[in-house]
PDB file of N, CA, C and O in Angstrom:
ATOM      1  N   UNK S   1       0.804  -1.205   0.000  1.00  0.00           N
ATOM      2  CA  UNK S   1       0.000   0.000   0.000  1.00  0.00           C
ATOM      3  C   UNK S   1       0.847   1.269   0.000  1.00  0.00           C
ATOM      4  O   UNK S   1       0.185   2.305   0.062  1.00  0.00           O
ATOM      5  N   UNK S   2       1.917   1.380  -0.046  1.00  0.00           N
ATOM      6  CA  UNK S   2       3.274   1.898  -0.120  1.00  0.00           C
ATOM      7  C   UNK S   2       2.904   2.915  -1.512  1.00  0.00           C
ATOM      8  O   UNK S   2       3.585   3.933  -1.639  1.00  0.00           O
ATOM      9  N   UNK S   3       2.111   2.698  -2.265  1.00  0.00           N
ATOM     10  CA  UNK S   3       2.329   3.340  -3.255  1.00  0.00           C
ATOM     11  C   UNK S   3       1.197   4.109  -3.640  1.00  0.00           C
ATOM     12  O   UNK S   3       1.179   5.138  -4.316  1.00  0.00           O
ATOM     13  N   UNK S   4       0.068   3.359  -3.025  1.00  0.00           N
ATOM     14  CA  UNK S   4      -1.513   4.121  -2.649  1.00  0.00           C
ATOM     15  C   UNK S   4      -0.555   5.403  -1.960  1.00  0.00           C
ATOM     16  O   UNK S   4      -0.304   6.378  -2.669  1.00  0.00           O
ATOM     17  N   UNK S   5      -0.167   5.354  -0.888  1.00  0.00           N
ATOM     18  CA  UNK S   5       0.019   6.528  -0.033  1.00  0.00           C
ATOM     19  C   UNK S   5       0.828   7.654  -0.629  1.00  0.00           C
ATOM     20  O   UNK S   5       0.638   8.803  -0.229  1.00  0.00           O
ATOM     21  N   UNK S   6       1.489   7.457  -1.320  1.00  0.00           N
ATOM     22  CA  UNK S   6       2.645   8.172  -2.041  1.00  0.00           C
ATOM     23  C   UNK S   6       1.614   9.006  -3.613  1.00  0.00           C
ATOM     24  O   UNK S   6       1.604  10.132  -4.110  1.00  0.00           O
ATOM     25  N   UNK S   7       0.918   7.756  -3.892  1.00  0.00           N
ATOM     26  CA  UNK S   7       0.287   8.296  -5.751  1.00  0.00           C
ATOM     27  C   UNK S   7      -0.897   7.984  -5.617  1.00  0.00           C
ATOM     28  O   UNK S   7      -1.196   7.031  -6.337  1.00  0.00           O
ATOM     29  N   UNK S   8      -2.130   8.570  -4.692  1.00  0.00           N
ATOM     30  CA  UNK S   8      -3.151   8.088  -4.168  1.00  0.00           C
ATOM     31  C   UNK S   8      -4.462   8.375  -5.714  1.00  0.00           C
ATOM     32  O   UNK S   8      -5.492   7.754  -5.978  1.00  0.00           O
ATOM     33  N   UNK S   9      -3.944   9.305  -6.274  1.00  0.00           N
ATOM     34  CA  UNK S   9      -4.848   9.653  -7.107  1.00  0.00           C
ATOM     35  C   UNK S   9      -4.754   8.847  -8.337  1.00  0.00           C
ATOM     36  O   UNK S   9      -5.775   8.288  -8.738  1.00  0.00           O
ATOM     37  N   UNK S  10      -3.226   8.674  -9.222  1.00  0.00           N
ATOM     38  CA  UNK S  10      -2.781   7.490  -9.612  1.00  0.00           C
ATOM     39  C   UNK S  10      -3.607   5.887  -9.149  1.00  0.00           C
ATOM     40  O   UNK S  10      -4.250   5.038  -9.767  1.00  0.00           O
ATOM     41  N   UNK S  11      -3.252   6.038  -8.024  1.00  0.00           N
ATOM     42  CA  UNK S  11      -4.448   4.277  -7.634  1.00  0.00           C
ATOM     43  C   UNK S  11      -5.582   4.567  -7.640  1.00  0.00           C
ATOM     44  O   UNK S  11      -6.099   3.450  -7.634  1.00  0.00           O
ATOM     45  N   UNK S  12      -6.837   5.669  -7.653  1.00  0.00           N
ATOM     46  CA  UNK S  12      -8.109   5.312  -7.957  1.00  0.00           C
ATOM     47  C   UNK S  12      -8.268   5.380  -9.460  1.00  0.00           C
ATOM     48  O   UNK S  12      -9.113   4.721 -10.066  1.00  0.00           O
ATOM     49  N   UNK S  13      -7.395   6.228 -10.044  1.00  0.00           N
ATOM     50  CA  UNK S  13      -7.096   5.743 -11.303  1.00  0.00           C
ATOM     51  C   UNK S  13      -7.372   4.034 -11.829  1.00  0.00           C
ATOM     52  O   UNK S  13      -8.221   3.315 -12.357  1.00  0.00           O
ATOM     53  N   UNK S  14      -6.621   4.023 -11.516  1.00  0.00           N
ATOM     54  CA  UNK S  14      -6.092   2.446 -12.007  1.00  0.00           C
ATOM     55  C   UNK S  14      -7.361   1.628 -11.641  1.00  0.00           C
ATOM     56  O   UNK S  14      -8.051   0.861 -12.313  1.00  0.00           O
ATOM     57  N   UNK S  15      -7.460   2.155 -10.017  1.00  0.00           N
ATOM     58  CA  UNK S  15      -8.832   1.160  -9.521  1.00  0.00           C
ATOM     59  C   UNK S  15      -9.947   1.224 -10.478  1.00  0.00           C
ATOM     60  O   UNK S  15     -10.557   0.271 -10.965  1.00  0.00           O
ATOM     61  N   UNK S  16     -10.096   2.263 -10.646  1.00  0.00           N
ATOM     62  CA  UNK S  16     -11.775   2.804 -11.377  1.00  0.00           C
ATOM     63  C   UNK S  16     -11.397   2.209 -12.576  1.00  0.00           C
ATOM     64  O   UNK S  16     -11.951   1.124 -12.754  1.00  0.00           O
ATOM     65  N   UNK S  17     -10.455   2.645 -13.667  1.00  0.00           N
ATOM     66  CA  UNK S  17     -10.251   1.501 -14.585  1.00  0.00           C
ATOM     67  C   UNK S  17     -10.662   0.112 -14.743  1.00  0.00           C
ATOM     68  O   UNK S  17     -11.407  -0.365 -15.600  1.00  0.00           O
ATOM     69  N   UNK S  18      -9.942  -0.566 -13.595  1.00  0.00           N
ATOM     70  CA  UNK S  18      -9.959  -2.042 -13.452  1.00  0.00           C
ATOM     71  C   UNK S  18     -11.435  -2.643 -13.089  1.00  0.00           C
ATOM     72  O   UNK S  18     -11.866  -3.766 -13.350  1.00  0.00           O
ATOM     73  N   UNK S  19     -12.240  -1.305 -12.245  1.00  0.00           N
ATOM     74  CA  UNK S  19     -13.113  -1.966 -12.098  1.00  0.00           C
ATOM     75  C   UNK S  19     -14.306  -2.532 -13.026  1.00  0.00           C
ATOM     76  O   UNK S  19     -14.984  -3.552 -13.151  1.00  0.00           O
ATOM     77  N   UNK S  20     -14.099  -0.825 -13.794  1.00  0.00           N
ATOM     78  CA  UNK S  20     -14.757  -0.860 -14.950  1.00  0.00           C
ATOM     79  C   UNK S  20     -14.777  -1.712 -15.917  1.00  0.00           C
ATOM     80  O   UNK S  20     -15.725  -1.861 -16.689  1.00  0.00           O
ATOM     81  N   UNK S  21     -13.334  -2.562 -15.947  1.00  0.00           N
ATOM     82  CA  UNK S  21     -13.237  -3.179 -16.973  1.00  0.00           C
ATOM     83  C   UNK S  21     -13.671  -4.881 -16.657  1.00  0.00           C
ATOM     84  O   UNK S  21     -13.763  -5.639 -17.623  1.00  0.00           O
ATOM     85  N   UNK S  22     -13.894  -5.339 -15.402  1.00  0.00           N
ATOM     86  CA  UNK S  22     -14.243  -5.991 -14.640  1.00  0.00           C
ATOM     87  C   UNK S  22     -15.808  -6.500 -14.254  1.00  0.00           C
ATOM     88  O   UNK S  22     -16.213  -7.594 -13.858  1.00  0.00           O
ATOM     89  N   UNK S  23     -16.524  -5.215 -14.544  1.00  0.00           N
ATOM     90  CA  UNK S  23     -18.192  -4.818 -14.222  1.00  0.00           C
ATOM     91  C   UNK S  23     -18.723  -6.236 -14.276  1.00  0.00           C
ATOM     92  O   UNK S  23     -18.962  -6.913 -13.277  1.00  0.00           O
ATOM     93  N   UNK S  24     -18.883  -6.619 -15.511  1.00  0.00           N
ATOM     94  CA  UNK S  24     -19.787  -7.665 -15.928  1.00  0.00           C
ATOM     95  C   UNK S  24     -19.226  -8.996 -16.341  1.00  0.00           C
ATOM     96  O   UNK S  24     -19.770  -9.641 -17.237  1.00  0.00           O
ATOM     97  N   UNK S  25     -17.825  -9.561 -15.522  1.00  0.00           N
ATOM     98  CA  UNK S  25     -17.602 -10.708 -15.761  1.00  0.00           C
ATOM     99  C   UNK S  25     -17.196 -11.314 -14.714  1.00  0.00           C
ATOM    100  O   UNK S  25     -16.363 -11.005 -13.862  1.00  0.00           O
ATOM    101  N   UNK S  26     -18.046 -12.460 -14.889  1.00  0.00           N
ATOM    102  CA  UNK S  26     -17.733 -13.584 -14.028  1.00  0.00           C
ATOM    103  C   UNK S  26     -16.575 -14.038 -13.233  1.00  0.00           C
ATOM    104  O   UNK S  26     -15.426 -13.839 -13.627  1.00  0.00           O
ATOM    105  N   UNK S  27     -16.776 -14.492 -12.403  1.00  0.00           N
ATOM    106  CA  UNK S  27     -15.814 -14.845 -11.594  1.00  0.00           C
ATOM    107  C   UNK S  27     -14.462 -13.748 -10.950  1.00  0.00           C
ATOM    108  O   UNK S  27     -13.260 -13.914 -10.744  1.00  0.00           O
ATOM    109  N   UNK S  28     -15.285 -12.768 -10.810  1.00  0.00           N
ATOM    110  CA  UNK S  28     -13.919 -12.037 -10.732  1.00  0.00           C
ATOM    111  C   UNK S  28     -14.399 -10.968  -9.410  1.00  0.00           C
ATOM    112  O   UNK S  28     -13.874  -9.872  -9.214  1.00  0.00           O
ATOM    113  N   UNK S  29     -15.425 -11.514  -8.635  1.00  0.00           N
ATOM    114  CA  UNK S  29     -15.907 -11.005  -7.316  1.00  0.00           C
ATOM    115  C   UNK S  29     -14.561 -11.019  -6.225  1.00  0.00           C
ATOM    116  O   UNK S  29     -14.621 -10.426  -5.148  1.00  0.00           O
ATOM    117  N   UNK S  30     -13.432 -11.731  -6.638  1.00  0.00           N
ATOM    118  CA  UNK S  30     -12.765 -11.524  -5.560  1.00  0.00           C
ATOM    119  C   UNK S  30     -11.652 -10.560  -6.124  1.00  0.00           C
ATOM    120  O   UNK S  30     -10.900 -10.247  -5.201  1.00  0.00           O
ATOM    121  N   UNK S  31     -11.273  -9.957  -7.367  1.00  0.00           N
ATOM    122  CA  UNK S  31     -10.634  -9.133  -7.162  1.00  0.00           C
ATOM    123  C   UNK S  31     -11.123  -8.027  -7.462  1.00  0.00           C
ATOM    124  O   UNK S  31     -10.517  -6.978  -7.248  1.00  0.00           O
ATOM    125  N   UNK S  32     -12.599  -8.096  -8.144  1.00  0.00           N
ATOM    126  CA  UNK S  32     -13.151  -6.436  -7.803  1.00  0.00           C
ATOM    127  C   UNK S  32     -13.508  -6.012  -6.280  1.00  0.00           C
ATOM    128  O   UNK S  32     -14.060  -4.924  -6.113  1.00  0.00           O
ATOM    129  N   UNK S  33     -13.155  -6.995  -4.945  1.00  0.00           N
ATOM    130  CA  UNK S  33     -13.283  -6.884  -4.048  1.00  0.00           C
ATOM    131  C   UNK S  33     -12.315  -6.211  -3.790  1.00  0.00           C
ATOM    132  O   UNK S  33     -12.446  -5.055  -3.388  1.00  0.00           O
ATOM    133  N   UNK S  34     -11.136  -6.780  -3.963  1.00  0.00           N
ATOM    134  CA  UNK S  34      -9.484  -6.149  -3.430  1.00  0.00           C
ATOM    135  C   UNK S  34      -9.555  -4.881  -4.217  1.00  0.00           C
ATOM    136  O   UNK S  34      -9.459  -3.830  -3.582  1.00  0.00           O
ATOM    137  N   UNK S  35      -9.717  -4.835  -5.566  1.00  0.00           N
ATOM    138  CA  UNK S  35      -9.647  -3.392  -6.298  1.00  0.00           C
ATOM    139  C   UNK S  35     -10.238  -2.184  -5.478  1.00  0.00           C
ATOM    140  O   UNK S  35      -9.608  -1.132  -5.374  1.00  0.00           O
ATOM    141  N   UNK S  36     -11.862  -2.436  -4.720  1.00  0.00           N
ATOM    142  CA  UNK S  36     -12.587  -1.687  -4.208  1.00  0.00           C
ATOM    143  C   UNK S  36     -12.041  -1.304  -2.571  1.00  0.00           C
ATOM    144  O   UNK S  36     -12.351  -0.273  -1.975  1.00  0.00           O
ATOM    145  N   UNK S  37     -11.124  -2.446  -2.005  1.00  0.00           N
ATOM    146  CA  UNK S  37     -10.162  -2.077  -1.039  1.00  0.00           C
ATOM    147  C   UNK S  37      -8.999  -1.078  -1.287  1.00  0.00           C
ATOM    148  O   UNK S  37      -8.597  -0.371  -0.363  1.00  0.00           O
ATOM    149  N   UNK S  38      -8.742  -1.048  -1.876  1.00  0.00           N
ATOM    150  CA  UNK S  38      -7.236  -0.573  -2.625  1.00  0.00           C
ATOM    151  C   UNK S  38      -7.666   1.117  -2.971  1.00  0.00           C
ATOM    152  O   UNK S  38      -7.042   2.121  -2.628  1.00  0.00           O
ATOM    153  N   UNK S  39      -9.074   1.021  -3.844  1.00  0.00           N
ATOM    154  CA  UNK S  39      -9.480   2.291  -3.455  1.00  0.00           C
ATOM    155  C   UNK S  39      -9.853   3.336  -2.679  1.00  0.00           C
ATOM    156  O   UNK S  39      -9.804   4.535  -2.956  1.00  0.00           O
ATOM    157  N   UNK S  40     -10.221   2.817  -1.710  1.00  0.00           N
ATOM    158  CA  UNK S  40     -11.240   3.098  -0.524  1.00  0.00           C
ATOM    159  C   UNK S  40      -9.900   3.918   0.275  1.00  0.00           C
ATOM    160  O   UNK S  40      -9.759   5.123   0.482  1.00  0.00           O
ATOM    161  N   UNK S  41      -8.966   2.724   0.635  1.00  0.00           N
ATOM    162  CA  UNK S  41      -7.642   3.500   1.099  1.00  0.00           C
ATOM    163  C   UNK S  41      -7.008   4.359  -0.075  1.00  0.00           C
ATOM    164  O   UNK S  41      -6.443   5.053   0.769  1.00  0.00           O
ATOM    165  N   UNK S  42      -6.771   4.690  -0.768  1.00  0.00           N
ATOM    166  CA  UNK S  42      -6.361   5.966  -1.815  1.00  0.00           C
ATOM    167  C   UNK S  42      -7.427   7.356  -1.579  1.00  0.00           C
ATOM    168  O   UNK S  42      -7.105   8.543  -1.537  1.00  0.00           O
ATOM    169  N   UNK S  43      -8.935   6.672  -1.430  1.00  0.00           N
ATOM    170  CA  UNK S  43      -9.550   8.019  -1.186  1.00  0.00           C
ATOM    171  C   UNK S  43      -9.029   8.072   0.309  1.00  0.00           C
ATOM    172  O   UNK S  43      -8.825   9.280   0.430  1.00  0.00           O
ATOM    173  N   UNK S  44      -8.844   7.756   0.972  1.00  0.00           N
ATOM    174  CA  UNK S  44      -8.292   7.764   2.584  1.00  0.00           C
ATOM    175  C   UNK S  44      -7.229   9.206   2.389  1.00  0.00           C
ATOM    176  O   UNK S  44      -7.250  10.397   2.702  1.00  0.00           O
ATOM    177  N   UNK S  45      -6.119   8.023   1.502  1.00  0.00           N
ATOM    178  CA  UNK S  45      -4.922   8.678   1.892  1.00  0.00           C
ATOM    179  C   UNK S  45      -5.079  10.230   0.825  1.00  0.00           C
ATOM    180  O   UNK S  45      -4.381  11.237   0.938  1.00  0.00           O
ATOM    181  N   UNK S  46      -6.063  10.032  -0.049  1.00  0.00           N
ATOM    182  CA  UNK S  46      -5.992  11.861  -0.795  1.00  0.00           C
ATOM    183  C   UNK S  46      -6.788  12.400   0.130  1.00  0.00           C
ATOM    184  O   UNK S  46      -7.089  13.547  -0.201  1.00  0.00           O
ATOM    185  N   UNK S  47      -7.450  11.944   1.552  1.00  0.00           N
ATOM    186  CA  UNK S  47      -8.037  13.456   2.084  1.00  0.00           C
ATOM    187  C   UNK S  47      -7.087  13.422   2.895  1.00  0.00           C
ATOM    188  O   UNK S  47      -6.871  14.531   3.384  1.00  0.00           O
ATOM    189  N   UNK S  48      -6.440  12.644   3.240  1.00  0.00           N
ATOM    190  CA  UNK S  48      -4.945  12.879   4.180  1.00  0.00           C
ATOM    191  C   UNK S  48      -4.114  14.296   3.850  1.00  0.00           C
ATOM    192  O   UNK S  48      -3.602  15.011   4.712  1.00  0.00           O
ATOM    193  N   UNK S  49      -4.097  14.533   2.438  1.00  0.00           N
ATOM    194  CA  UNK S  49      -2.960  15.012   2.307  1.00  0.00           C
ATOM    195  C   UNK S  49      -3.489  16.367   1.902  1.00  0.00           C
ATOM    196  O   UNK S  49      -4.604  16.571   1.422  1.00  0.00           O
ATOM    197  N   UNK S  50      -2.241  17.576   2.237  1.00  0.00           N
ATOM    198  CA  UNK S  50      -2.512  18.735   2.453  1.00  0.00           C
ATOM    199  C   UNK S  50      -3.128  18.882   1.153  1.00  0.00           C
ATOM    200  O   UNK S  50      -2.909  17.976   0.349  1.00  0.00           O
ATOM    201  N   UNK S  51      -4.250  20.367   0.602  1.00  0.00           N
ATOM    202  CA  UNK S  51      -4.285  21.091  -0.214  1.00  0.00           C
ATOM    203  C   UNK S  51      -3.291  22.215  -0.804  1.00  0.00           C
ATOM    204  O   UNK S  51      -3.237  23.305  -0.234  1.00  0.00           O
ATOM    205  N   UNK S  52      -2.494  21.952  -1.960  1.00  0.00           N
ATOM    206  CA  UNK S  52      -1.762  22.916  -2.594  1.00  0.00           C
ATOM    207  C   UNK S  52      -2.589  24.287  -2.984  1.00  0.00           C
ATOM    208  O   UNK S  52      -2.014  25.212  -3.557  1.00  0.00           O
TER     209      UNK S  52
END
């Protein structure tokens, strides 16, 4: 998660991607699970961090 914290906006990127691309196929409830973890902490860590 090293890299969520560092490029948080970068990983919902990627997440929202993956999930999207994920939506409607089978068998894949367990890593649109982890994807939706992975995000959840990125929105975490972008309200963490100061406003420029």
């Amino acid at each position: 998660m090293a890299e969520v914290e560092r490029h948080p906006e970068l990983a919902l990127d990627v997440c929202d991607e993956a999930l999207a691309l994920l939506k409607h196929r089978s068998g894949s409830a367990t890593l649109r699970k982890k994807f939706r973890r992975v995000r959840v902490e990125a929105l975490i860590q972008q309200r963490k961090r100061p406003r420029r």
